[in-house]
mmCIF file of C-alpha atoms in Angstrom:
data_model
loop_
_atom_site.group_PDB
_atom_site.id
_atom_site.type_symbol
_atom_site.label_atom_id
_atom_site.label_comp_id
_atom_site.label_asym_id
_atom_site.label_seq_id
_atom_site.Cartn_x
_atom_site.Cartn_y
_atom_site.Cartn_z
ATOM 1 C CA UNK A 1 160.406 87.686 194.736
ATOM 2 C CA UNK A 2 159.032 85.158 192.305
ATOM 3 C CA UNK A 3 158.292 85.978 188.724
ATOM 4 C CA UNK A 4 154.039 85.341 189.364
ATOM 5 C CA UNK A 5 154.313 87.820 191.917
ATOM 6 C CA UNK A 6 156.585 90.534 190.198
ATOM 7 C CA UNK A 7 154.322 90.352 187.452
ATOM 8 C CA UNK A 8 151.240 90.962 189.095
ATOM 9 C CA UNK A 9 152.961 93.760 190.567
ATOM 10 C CA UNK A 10 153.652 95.188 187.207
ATOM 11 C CA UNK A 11 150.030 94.731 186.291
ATOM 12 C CA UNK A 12 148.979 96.235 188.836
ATOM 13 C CA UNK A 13 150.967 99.438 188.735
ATOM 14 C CA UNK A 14 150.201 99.712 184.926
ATOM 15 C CA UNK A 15 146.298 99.547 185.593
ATOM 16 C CA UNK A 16 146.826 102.365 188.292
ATOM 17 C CA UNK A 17 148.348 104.499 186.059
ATOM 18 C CA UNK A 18 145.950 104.053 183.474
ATOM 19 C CA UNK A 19 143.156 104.484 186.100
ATOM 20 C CA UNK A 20 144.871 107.656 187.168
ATOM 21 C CA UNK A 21 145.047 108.967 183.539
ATOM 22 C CA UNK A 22 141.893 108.464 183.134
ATOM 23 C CA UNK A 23 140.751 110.028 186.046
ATOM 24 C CA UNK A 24 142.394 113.299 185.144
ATOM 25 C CA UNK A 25 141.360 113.256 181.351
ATOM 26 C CA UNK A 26 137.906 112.266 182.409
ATOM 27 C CA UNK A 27 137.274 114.430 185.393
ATOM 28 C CA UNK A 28 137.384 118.031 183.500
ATOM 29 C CA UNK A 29 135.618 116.401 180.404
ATOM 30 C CA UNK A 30 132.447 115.162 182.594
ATOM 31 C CA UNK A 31 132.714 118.776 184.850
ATOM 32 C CA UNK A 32 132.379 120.462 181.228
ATOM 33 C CA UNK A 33 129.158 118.180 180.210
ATOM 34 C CA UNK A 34 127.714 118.850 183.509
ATOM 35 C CA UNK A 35 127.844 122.256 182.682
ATOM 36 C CA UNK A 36 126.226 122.725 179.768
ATOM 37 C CA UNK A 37 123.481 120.774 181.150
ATOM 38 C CA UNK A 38 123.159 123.148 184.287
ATOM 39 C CA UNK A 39 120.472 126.149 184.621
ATOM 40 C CA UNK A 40 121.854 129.810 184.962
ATOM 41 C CA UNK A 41 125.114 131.001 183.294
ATOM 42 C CA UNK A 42 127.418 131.140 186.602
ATOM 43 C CA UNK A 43 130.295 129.304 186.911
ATOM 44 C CA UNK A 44 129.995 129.019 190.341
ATOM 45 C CA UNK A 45 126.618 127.523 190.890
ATOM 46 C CA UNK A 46 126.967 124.652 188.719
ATOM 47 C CA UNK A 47 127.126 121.717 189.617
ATOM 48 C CA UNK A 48 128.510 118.082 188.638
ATOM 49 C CA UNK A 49 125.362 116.520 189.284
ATOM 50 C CA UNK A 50 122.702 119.417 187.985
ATOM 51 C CA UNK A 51 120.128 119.527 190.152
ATOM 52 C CA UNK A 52 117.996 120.436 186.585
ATOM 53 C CA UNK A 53 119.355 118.969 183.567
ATOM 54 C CA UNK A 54 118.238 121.880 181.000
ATOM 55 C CA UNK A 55 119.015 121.662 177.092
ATOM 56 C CA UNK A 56 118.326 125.110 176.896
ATOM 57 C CA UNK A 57 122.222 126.506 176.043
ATOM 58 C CA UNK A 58 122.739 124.263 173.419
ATOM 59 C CA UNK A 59 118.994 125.376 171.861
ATOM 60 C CA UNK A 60 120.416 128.772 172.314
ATOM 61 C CA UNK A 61 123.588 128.026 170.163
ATOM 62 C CA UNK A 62 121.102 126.970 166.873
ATOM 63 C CA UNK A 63 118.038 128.951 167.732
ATOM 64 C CA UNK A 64 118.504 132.209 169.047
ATOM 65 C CA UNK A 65 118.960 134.867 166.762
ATOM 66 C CA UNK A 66 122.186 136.640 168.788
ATOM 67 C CA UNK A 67 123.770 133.339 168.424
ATOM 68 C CA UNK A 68 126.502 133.280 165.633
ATOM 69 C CA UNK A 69 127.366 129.839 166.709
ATOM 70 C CA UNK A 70 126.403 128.204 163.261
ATOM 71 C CA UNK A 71 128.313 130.282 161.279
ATOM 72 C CA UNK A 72 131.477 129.890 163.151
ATOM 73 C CA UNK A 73 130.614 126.208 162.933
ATOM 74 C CA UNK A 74 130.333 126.242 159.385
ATOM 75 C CA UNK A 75 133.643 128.484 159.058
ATOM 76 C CA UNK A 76 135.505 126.112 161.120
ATOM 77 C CA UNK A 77 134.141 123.308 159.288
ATOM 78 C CA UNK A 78 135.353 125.242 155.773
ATOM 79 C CA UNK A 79 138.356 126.173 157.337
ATOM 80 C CA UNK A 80 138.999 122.104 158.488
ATOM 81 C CA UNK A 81 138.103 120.573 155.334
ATOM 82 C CA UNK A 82 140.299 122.468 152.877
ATOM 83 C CA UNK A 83 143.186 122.744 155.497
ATOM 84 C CA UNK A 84 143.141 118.736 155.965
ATOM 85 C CA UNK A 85 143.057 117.436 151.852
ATOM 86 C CA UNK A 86 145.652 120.228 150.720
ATOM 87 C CA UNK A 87 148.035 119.225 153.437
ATOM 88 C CA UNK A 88 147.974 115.748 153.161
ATOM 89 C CA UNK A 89 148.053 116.679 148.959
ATOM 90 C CA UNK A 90 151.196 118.923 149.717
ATOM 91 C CA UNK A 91 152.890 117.033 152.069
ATOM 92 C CA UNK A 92 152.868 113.773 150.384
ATOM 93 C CA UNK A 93 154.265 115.443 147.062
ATOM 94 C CA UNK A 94 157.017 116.627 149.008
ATOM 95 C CA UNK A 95 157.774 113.465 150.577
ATOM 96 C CA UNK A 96 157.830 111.708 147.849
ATOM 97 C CA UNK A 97 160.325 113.772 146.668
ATOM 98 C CA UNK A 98 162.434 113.815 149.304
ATOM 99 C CA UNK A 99 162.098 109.979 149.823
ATOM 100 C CA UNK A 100 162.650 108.647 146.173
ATOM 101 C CA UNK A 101 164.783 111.288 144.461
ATOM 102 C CA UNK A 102 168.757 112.769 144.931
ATOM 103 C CA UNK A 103 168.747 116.416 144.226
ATOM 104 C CA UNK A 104 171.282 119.329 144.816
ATOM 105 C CA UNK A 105 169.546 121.023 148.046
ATOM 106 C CA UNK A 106 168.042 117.314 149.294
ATOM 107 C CA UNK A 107 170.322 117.292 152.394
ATOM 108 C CA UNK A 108 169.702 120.799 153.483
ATOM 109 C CA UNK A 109 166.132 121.326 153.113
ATOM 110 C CA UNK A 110 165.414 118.094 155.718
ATOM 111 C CA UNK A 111 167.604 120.094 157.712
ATOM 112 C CA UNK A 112 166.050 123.275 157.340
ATOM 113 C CA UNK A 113 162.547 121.169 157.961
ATOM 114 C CA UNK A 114 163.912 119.896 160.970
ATOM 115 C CA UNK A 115 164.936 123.362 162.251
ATOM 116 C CA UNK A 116 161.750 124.840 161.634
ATOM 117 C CA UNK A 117 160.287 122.164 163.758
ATOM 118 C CA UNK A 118 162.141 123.644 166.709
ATOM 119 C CA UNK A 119 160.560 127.237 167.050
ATOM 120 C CA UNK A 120 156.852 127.604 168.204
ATOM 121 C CA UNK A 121 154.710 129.356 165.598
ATOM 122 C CA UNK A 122 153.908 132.764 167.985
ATOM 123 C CA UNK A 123 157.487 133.174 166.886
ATOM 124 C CA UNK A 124 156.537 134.256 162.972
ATOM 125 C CA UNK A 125 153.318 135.711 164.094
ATOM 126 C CA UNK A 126 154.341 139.346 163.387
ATOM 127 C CA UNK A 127 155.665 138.060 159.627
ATOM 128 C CA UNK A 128 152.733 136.777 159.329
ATOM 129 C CA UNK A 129 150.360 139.241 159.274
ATOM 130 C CA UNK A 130 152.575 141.246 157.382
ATOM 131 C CA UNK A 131 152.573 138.627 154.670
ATOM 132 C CA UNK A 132 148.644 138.091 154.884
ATOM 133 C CA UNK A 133 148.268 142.179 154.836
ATOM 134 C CA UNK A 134 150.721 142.273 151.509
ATOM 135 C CA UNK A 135 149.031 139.405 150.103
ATOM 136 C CA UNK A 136 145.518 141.184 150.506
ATOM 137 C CA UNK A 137 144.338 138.035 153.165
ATOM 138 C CA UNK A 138 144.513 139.434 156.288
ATOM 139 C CA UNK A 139 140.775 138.725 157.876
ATOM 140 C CA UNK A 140 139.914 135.838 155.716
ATOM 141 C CA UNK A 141 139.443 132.157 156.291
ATOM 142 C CA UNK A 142 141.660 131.778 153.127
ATOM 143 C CA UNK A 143 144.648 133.656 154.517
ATOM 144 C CA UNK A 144 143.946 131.604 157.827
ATOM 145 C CA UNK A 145 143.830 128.150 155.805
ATOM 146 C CA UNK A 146 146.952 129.356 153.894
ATOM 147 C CA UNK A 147 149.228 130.058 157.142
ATOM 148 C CA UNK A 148 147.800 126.207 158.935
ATOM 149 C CA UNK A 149 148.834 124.725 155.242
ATOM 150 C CA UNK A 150 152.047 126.002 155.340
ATOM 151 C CA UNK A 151 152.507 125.951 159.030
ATOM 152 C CA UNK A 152 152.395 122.328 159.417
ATOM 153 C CA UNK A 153 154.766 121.423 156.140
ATOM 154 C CA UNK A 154 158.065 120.772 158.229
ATOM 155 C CA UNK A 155 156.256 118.279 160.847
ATOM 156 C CA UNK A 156 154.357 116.344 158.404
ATOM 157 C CA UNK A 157 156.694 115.916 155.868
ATOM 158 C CA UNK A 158 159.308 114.102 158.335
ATOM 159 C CA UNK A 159 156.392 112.114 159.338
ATOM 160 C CA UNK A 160 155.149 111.027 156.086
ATOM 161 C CA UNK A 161 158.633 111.081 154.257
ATOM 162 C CA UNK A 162 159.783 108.410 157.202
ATOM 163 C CA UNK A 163 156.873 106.199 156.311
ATOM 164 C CA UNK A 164 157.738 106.551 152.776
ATOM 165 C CA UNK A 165 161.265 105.156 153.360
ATOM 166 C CA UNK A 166 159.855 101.929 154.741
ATOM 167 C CA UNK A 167 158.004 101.012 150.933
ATOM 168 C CA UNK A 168 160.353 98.736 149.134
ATOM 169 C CA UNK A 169 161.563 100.788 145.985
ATOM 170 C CA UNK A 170 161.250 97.173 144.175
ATOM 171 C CA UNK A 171 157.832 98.264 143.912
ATOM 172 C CA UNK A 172 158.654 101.528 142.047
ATOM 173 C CA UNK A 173 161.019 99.716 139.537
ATOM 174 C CA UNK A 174 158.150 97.252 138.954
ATOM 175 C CA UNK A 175 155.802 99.867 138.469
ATOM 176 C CA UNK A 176 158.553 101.878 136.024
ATOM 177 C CA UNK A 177 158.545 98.367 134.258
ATOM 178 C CA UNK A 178 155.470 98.213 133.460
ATOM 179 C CA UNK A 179 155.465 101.866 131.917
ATOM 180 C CA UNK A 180 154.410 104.106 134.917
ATOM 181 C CA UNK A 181 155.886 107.451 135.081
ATOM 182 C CA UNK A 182 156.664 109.267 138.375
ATOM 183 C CA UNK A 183 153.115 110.473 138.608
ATOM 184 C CA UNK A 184 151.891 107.112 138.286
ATOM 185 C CA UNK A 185 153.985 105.561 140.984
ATOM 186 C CA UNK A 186 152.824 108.460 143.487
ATOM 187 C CA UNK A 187 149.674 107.700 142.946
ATOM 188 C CA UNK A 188 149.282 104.209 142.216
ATOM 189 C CA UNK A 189 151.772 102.790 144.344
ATOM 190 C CA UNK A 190 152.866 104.922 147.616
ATOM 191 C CA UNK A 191 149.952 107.018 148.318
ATOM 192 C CA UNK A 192 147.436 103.346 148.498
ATOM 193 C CA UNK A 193 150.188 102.465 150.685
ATOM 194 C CA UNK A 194 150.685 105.135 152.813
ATOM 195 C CA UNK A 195 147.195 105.403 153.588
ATOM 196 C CA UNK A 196 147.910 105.087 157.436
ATOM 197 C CA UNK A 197 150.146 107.589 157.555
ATOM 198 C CA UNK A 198 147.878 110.059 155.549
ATOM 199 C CA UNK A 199 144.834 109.263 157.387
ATOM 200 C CA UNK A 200 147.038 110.344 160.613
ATOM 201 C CA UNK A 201 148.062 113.991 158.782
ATOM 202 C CA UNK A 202 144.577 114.613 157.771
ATOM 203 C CA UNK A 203 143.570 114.073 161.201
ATOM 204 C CA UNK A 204 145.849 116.245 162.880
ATOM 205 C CA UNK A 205 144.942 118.935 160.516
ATOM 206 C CA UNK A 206 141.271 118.725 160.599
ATOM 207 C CA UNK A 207 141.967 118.873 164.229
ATOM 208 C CA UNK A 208 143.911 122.300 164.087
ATOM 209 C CA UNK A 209 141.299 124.868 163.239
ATOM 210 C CA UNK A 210 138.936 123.733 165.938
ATOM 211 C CA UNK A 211 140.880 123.720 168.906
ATOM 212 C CA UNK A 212 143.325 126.865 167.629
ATOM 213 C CA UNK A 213 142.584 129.974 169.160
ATOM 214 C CA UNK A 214 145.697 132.279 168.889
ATOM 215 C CA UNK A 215 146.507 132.016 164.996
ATOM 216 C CA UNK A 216 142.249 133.099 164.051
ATOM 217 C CA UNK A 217 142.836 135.932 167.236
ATOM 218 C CA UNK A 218 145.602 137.311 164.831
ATOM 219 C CA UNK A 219 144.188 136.889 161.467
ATOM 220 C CA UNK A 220 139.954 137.560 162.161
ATOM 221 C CA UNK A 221 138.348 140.812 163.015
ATOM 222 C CA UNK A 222 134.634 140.013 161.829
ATOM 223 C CA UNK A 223 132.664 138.181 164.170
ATOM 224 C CA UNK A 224 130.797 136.800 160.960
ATOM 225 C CA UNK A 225 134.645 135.258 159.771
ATOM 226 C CA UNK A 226 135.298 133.479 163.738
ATOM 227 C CA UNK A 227 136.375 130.006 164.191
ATOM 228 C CA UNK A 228 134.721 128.086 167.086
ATOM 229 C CA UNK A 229 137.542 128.919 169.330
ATOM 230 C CA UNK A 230 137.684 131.998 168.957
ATOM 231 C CA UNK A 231 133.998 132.405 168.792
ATOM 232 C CA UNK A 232 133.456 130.676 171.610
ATOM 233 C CA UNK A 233 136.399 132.550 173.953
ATOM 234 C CA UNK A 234 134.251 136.225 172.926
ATOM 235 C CA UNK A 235 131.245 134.449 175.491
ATOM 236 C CA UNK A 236 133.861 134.522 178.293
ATOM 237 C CA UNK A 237 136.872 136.980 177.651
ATOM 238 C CA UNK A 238 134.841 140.301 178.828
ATOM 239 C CA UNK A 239 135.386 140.954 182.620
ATOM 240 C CA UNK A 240 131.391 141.636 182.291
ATOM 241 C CA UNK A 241 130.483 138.445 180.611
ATOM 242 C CA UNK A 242 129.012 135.033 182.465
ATOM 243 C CA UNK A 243 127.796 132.649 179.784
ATOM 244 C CA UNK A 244 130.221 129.745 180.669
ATOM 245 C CA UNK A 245 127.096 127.328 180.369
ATOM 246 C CA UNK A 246 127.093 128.036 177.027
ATOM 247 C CA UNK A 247 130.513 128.237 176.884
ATOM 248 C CA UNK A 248 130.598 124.352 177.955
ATOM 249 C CA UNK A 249 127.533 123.749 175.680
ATOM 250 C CA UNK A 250 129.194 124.761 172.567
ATOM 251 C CA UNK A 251 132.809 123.275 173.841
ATOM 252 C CA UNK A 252 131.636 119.598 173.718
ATOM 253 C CA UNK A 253 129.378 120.178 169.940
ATOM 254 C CA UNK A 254 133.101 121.013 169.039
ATOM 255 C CA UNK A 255 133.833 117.116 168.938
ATOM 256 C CA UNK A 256 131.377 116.014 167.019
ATOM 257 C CA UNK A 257 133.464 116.715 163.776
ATOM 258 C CA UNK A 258 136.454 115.280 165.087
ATOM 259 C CA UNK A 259 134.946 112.349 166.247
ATOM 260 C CA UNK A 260 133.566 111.383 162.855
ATOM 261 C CA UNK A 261 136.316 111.922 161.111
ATOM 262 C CA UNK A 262 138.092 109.774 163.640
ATOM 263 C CA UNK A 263 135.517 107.124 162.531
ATOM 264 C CA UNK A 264 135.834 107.526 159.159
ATOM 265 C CA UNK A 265 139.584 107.825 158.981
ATOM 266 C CA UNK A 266 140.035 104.766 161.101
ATOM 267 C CA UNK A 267 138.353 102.330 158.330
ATOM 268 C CA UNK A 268 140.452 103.868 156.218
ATOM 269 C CA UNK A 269 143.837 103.018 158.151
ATOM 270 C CA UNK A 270 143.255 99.506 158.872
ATOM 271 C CA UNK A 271 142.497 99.089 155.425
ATOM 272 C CA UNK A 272 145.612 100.617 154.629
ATOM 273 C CA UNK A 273 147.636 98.437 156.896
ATOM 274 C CA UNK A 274 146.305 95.747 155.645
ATOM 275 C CA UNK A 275 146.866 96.714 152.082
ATOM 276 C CA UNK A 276 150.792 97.381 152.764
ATOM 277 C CA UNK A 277 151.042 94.014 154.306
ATOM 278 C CA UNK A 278 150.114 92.354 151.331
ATOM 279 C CA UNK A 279 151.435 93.910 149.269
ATOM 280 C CA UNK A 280 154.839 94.751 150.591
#
């Protein structure tokens, strides 16, 4: 077999996977769309091609006065906004830390951050709510934002404390030389630097309160408190209830957020990239 040949056989085998991916992420996206566009609540009489294309669920999410749909939008939204800039605040202090300083403890707590990587979250979900009830948080949107900041500490510290390693410490000794203390090299030198890798935590974690359904299950009793997810799962838990058309409806409004944020986030990181190559 000649090399011509052996790569078009490669080519070809790398465009069928990628037509087979996108088959499968594509197929339940476009069934979901289709819908939320069909008549009638019933699962089982929709259609991929409606026979009616009707707007009506998603006018029932804003309009309709038994619809709580905004205000779980607007709590997820809350819930998003203060999770993603506190993280990526937190998490970049402490890898800093862990990236430019030697301390007594240094070696074991990236150890015990790497350990806590390695046990799923329904794990701690009993501790808790016991630490949300003590704390006087249990069914609030604060106690839920508190448990996603701390939650995701361990993962995006190794991310972001990795990325840190790569900045040449030259540029914190120049920086030092020209009389910036430790505050101003965070934030004049590694976090314009590391905007890539911030960009990618802030995603993530605007991300998490939208498509997280068992942590709000646990922490929210008020309907007027719900995320979207869990919102949205009360239309179709009940063995009486048949409102997946608006189930679908209000699924795809769900990434309309994350989409922008995508957008805007992704000026952001080529800028960044950019930025690091020059001045690296």
């Amino acid at each position: 077999m000649n090399a011509k040949l052996k790569s078009k056989i490669e080519v070809s085998l790398i465009y069928l996977f990628l037509l087979i991916m996108f088959v499968i992420i594509a197929y339940p996206l476009l069934w979901t769309i289709a819908m939320s566009l069909n008549p009638g609540t019933s699962l089982y009489s929709a259609s991929i091609i409606p026979e009616r294309i009707t707007f009506e669920h998603y006018r029932w999410l804003f309009f309709d006065p038994k619809s709580d749909y905004l205000i779980w939008y607007k709590n997820s939204i809350f819930v998003a906004v203060i999770n993603s800039f506190v993280s990526v605040f937190i998490t970049a202090l402490i890898a800093y830390a862990f990236s430019r300083y030697r301390f007594v403890g240094r070696k074991y707590g990236l150890y015990a951050f790497l350990i806590l990587q390695m046990f799923p979250s329904l794990m701690a979900m009993v501790a808790l709510y016991i630490l949300l009830n003590m704390l006087g948080l249990l069914n609030t949107l604060w106690g839920l934002i508190l448990i996603y900041v701390g939650g995701q500490i361990p993962f995006n510290a190794w991310l972001v404390k990795g990325y840190f390693d790569t900045i040449p410490k030259e540029l914190d000794e120049a920086a030092r030389m020209d009389g910036a203390g430790h505050f101003g090299v965070f934030f004049k030198i590694m976090l314009p630097l590391a905007k890539p890798i911030l960009a990618v935590v802030a995603l993530f974690n605007f991300m998490a309160p939208f498509t997280d359904y068992l942590l709000p299950s646990i922490v929210i009793r008020d309907a007027d408190k719900f995320t979207l997810a869990l919102g949205l799962f009360n239309f179709i838990n009940d063995k009486f209830s048949n409102n997946f058309t608006v189930f679908a409806a209000g699924s795809i409004l769900i990434a309309l957020p994350i989409a922008l944020v995508f957008l805007f986030l992704q000026k952001y990181l080529i800028s960044g990239l950019t930025a690091g190559g020059t001045k690296g």
